[in-house]
Amino acid sequence: MENQRPLILVSNDDGIVAKGLSELIKFLRPLGEVVVMTPDGPRSGMSCALTSHEPIHYQLVRKDVGLTVYRCSGTPTDCVKLAFATVLDRKPDLVVGGINHGDNSSTNVHYSGTMGVVIEGCLKGVPSIAFSLCSHQADADFTAAGPYVRDIVHKVLERGLPPLTCLNVNFPDTQDLKGVKICQQAKGQWVNEWENFAHRGDSHYYWLTGEFEDADADNEKNDHWALANGYVAITPTTVDVTAYGLIDELKAWFSDDAVLGE
């Protein structure tokens, strides 16, 4: 149908009552028809997890002109899959995750339910963007992020993204943003991850915590550096995890094995 407004599917991993979700909806509504299918409670750290051990369900929460909101009992990835299968009347033009309460830069991309949203969007052939703010506060201030969210979404709707590629966008927790940096994913790992807070009989209880150990903190090309210096970090991210640079070497390893071919 001509002159149809773009259809934008939204989900998150902080749940339906998160301020980041309501702010994202506010930023996106002028840009298209928005359909939200989001978990009914927090699902942080779910990555691309699926619910396979029990049925999931959804229900309509709100329906206005240009906005429909559903809550779902599943994971962020469940939400995207279920929305495609049930509530969308056509393939969306964009899938958006967020706005997450917390940093999803660097290796956090592998754990993030927000990224699970956009990876699923990628796998379904739809341009996808994840937005995160480096603040875990429930009442975090998303004001400064608004113009950037609208601009990035507008550009992607207009120009698209390559297949199996999404954008991981992180905002530093400041109202004085210096602009955009196109970044590499910072290298590093989480350390001191578990706090022992109880010991009862034979049971030990631990709480997930930790600090991020940055392996290339002085690299001005990475997303951690950009965030630490007040920039919006945009990291193009591919869901094809093939190590292409290792293929020829591995072929040489197995070149004498008669049962292996090209």
Tab-separated table of C-alpha atoms in Angstrom:
chain	number	residue	atom	x	y	z
A	1	MET	CA	0.000	0.000	0.000
A	2	GLU	CA	1.425	3.397	-0.992
A	3	ASN	CA	2.122	6.079	1.624
A	4	GLN	CA	1.983	3.506	4.399
A	5	ARG	CA	3.825	4.650	7.511
A	6	PRO	CA	6.842	2.567	8.521
A	7	LEU	CA	5.985	-0.298	10.879
A	8	ILE	CA	8.317	-0.437	13.896
A	9	LEU	CA	8.374	-3.436	16.240
A	10	VAL	CA	9.684	-2.682	19.740
A	11	SER	CA	10.734	-4.920	22.616
A	12	ASN	CA	13.105	-4.771	25.584
A	13	ASP	CA	14.521	-6.826	28.443
A	14	ASP	CA	13.638	-4.530	31.366
A	15	GLY	CA	9.935	-5.268	31.150
A	16	ILE	CA	6.795	-3.387	30.332
A	17	VAL	CA	6.953	-0.873	33.201
A	18	ALA	CA	10.538	0.279	32.488
A	19	LYS	CA	10.949	4.006	31.907
A	20	GLY	CA	13.344	3.310	29.047
A	21	LEU	CA	10.572	1.583	27.129
A	22	SER	CA	8.064	4.392	27.607
A	23	GLU	CA	10.673	6.968	26.565
A	24	LEU	CA	11.562	4.954	23.461
A	25	ILE	CA	7.908	4.744	22.469
A	26	LYS	CA	7.620	8.522	22.853
A	27	PHE	CA	10.667	9.064	20.614
A	28	LEU	CA	9.467	6.628	17.934
A	29	ARG	CA	5.782	7.477	17.564
A	30	PRO	CA	6.333	10.423	15.186
A	31	LEU	CA	8.358	8.159	12.885
A	32	GLY	CA	5.907	5.349	12.203
A	33	GLU	CA	3.317	2.851	13.374
A	34	VAL	CA	4.671	1.335	16.602
A	35	VAL	CA	3.827	-2.168	17.826
A	36	VAL	CA	5.275	-3.203	21.194
A	37	MET	CA	5.564	-6.808	22.362
A	38	THR	CA	7.598	-6.829	25.544
A	39	PRO	CA	8.186	-9.065	28.569
A	40	ASP	CA	5.801	-8.680	31.499
A	41	GLY	CA	8.767	-8.323	33.870
A	42	PRO	CA	12.567	-7.946	33.877
A	43	ARG	CA	14.481	-10.350	31.631
A	44	SER	CA	17.976	-8.837	31.738
A	45	GLY	CA	20.865	-11.099	30.768
A	46	MET	CA	18.639	-13.365	28.682
A	47	SER	CA	20.621	-12.857	25.471
A	48	CYS	CA	18.790	-14.885	22.768
A	49	ALA	CA	17.162	-17.306	25.227
A	50	LEU	CA	13.937	-19.037	24.206
A	51	THR	CA	11.161	-20.512	26.334
A	52	SER	CA	10.825	-24.201	25.479
A	53	HIS	CA	9.739	-25.834	28.744
A	54	GLU	CA	6.292	-24.226	29.050
A	55	PRO	CA	3.734	-22.318	26.970
A	56	ILE	CA	3.956	-18.529	26.818
A	57	HIS	CA	1.090	-16.093	26.464
A	58	TYR	CA	0.481	-12.446	25.624
A	59	GLN	CA	-2.270	-9.898	26.165
A	60	LEU	CA	-3.197	-6.506	24.784
A	61	VAL	CA	-2.331	-3.657	27.156
A	62	ARG	CA	-3.003	-0.537	25.106
A	63	LYS	CA	-4.264	0.422	21.674
A	64	ASP	CA	-4.138	3.993	20.388
A	65	VAL	CA	-3.816	5.570	16.972
A	66	GLY	CA	-0.364	4.533	15.770
A	67	LEU	CA	0.506	2.520	18.885
A	68	THR	CA	-0.343	-0.995	20.048
A	69	VAL	CA	1.223	-2.489	23.177
A	70	TYR	CA	1.273	-6.142	24.270
A	71	ARG	CA	2.819	-7.806	27.301
A	72	CYS	CA	4.247	-11.307	27.044
A	73	SER	CA	5.277	-13.966	29.544
A	74	GLY	CA	8.342	-14.966	27.514
A	75	THR	CA	11.874	-13.749	26.886
A	76	PRO	CA	12.800	-10.779	24.660
A	77	THR	CA	13.492	-13.145	21.764
A	78	ASP	CA	10.187	-14.927	22.397
A	79	CYS	CA	8.473	-11.550	22.140
A	80	VAL	CA	9.900	-10.830	18.702
A	81	LYS	CA	9.150	-14.302	17.387
A	82	LEU	CA	5.595	-14.218	18.749
A	83	ALA	CA	4.923	-10.739	17.381
A	84	PHE	CA	5.968	-11.824	13.885
A	85	ALA	CA	3.800	-14.936	14.131
A	86	THR	CA	0.649	-13.424	15.653
A	87	VAL	CA	0.079	-9.670	15.932
A	88	LEU	CA	1.892	-8.040	13.003
A	89	ASP	CA	-0.151	-7.638	9.823
A	90	ARG	CA	2.977	-7.254	7.679
A	91	LYS	CA	6.746	-7.538	7.930
A	92	PRO	CA	8.029	-4.610	9.983
A	93	ASP	CA	10.383	-2.029	8.499
A	94	LEU	CA	12.447	-1.909	11.687
A	95	VAL	CA	12.972	-3.808	14.942
A	96	VAL	CA	14.105	-1.750	17.946
A	97	GLY	CA	15.257	-2.935	21.383
A	98	GLY	CA	15.454	-0.749	24.490
A	99	ILE	CA	16.028	1.733	25.731
A	100	ASN	CA	17.950	-0.503	28.109
A	101	HIS	CA	18.773	0.597	31.647
A	102	GLY	CA	22.478	-0.265	31.633
A	103	ASP	CA	25.562	-0.431	29.437
A	104	ASN	CA	25.444	-2.938	26.567
A	105	SER	CA	28.803	-2.062	25.039
A	106	SER	CA	31.795	-4.371	24.606
A	107	THR	CA	31.312	-8.016	25.612
A	108	ASN	CA	27.964	-7.186	27.238
A	109	VAL	CA	26.549	-7.616	23.747
A	110	HIS	CA	26.747	-11.389	24.256
A	111	TYR	CA	24.644	-11.381	27.445
A	112	SER	CA	22.117	-8.668	26.646
A	113	GLY	CA	18.423	-9.407	26.196
A	114	THR	CA	18.167	-6.054	24.427
A	115	MET	CA	20.605	-7.380	21.856
A	116	GLY	CA	18.570	-10.592	21.748
A	117	VAL	CA	15.701	-8.484	20.400
A	118	VAL	CA	17.703	-7.036	17.532
A	119	ILE	CA	19.577	-10.237	16.702
A	120	GLU	CA	16.208	-11.936	16.222
A	121	GLY	CA	15.152	-9.021	14.035
A	122	CYS	CA	18.308	-9.508	11.955
A	123	LEU	CA	17.660	-13.209	11.586
A	124	LYS	CA	14.212	-12.367	10.229
A	125	GLY	CA	15.718	-10.042	7.622
A	126	VAL	CA	14.683	-6.752	9.215
A	127	PRO	CA	17.001	-3.780	9.960
A	128	SER	CA	17.402	-3.646	13.737
A	129	ILE	CA	18.764	-1.236	16.359
A	130	ALA	CA	19.463	-1.666	20.077
A	131	PHE	CA	19.519	1.401	22.336
A	132	SER	CA	21.005	1.429	25.853
A	133	LEU	CA	21.761	4.096	28.456
A	134	CYS	CA	24.668	3.622	30.867
A	135	SER	CA	22.485	3.976	33.956
A	136	HIS	CA	20.654	1.315	35.945
A	137	GLN	CA	18.506	3.887	37.769
A	138	ALA	CA	14.775	3.288	37.399
A	139	ASP	CA	14.211	7.050	36.954
A	140	ALA	CA	17.183	7.587	34.596
A	141	ASP	CA	17.025	10.715	32.421
A	142	PHE	CA	16.718	9.793	28.726
A	143	THR	CA	16.140	13.360	27.499
A	144	ALA	CA	19.490	13.847	25.777
A	145	ALA	CA	19.163	10.509	23.969
A	146	GLY	CA	15.889	11.465	22.277
A	147	PRO	CA	17.205	13.478	19.300
A	148	TYR	CA	19.848	10.826	18.608
A	149	VAL	CA	17.308	7.985	18.750
A	150	ARG	CA	15.071	9.777	16.270
A	151	ASP	CA	17.971	10.645	13.943
A	152	ILE	CA	19.464	7.135	13.956
A	153	VAL	CA	16.065	5.501	13.394
A	154	HIS	CA	15.254	7.942	10.587
A	155	LYS	CA	18.556	7.193	8.839
A	156	VAL	CA	18.102	3.415	9.105
A	157	LEU	CA	14.505	3.586	7.876
A	158	GLU	CA	15.695	5.658	4.925
A	159	ARG	CA	18.885	3.738	4.041
A	160	GLY	CA	18.517	0.269	5.557
A	161	LEU	CA	21.307	-1.963	6.886
A	162	PRO	CA	23.243	-4.851	5.323
A	163	PRO	CA	21.774	-8.329	5.878
A	164	LEU	CA	22.535	-9.915	9.264
A	165	THR	CA	23.907	-6.625	10.606
A	166	CYS	CA	22.404	-4.503	13.374
A	167	LEU	CA	23.403	-1.374	15.297
A	168	ASN	CA	24.326	-1.498	18.982
A	169	VAL	CA	23.864	2.075	20.247
A	170	ASN	CA	24.961	3.082	23.751
A	171	PHE	CA	24.513	6.463	25.452
A	172	PRO	CA	26.733	7.707	28.287
A	173	ASP	CA	24.827	8.839	31.368
A	174	THR	CA	25.150	12.563	30.731
A	175	GLN	CA	23.033	15.350	29.318
A	176	ASP	CA	26.114	16.857	27.652
A	177	LEU	CA	26.587	14.497	24.724
A	178	LYS	CA	29.490	15.369	22.434
A	179	GLY	CA	28.159	13.655	19.330
A	180	VAL	CA	28.422	10.242	17.680
A	181	LYS	CA	31.396	7.888	17.387
A	182	ILE	CA	31.261	4.858	15.098
A	183	CYS	CA	33.068	2.241	17.147
A	184	GLN	CA	34.657	-1.148	17.421
A	185	GLN	CA	33.551	-3.466	20.204
A	186	ALA	CA	35.920	-3.054	23.163
A	187	LYS	CA	37.866	-6.114	24.242
A	188	GLY	CA	37.773	-7.244	27.852
A	189	GLN	CA	36.059	-9.473	30.389
A	190	TRP	CA	34.123	-9.407	33.632
A	191	VAL	CA	36.103	-10.270	36.776
A	192	ASN	CA	35.215	-10.761	40.481
A	193	GLU	CA	31.783	-11.809	39.283
A	194	TRP	CA	30.323	-13.590	42.322
A	195	GLU	CA	29.629	-12.354	45.843
A	196	ASN	CA	29.033	-15.029	48.487
A	197	PHE	CA	26.275	-13.647	50.705
A	198	ALA	CA	24.994	-16.705	52.580
A	199	HIS	CA	25.935	-20.206	53.695
A	200	ARG	CA	23.237	-22.463	55.074
A	201	GLY	CA	24.143	-26.074	55.712
A	202	ASP	CA	25.451	-27.546	52.489
A	203	SER	CA	24.111	-24.667	50.383
A	204	HIS	CA	26.142	-21.643	49.278
A	205	TYR	CA	24.395	-18.546	47.910
A	206	TYR	CA	26.016	-16.134	45.452
A	207	TRP	CA	24.932	-12.854	43.876
A	208	LEU	CA	26.140	-11.911	40.382
A	209	THR	CA	28.220	-8.726	40.473
A	210	GLY	CA	31.685	-7.899	39.112
A	211	GLU	CA	33.807	-5.261	37.417
A	212	PHE	CA	34.669	-4.951	33.756
A	213	GLU	CA	38.360	-5.340	32.960
A	214	ASP	CA	39.053	-3.376	29.768
A	215	ALA	CA	41.839	-4.936	27.695
A	216	ASP	CA	42.307	-1.898	25.424
A	217	ALA	CA	41.147	1.082	27.470
A	218	ASP	CA	43.300	3.574	25.537
A	219	ASN	CA	41.929	2.553	22.135
A	220	GLU	CA	39.983	5.582	20.934
A	221	LYS	CA	38.230	3.427	18.315
A	222	ASN	CA	36.296	1.298	20.816
A	223	ASP	CA	32.882	1.803	22.362
A	224	HIS	CA	34.118	1.917	25.969
A	225	TRP	CA	36.412	4.826	25.173
A	226	ALA	CA	33.610	6.678	23.382
A	227	LEU	CA	31.225	6.302	26.321
A	228	ALA	CA	33.861	7.273	28.883
A	229	ASN	CA	34.495	10.447	26.908
A	230	GLY	CA	30.884	11.549	26.475
A	231	TYR	CA	30.104	10.256	22.980
A	232	VAL	CA	27.177	8.205	21.703
A	233	ALA	CA	28.757	4.880	20.715
A	234	ILE	CA	27.362	3.180	17.611
A	235	THR	CA	28.849	-0.271	17.048
A	236	PRO	CA	27.811	-2.096	13.855
A	237	THR	CA	27.313	-5.702	14.890
A	238	THR	CA	27.025	-8.810	12.757
A	239	VAL	CA	25.228	-11.991	13.755
A	240	ASP	CA	27.364	-14.096	11.402
A	241	VAL	CA	30.007	-15.295	13.873
A	242	THR	CA	32.101	-17.238	11.346
A	243	ALA	CA	35.844	-16.619	11.823
A	244	TYR	CA	36.548	-16.188	8.113
A	245	GLY	CA	40.227	-15.453	8.719
A	246	LEU	CA	40.720	-18.928	10.166
A	247	ILE	CA	39.061	-20.920	7.365
A	248	ASP	CA	42.124	-21.355	5.135
A	249	GLU	CA	44.343	-22.269	8.086
A	250	LEU	CA	41.889	-24.913	9.254
A	251	LYS	CA	41.675	-26.335	5.719
A	252	ALA	CA	45.461	-26.769	5.853
A	253	TRP	CA	45.181	-28.577	9.185
A	254	PHE	CA	42.842	-31.162	7.720
A	255	SER	CA	44.167	-31.293	4.142
A	256	ASP	CA	45.477	-34.849	4.579
A	257	ASP	CA	42.210	-36.187	5.998
A	258	ALA	CA	40.600	-38.188	3.188
A	259	VAL	CA	37.081	-37.963	4.621
A	260	LEU	CA	37.006	-34.154	4.566
A	261	GLY	CA	36.348	-32.192	1.419
A	262	GLU	CA	35.906	-28.606	0.453
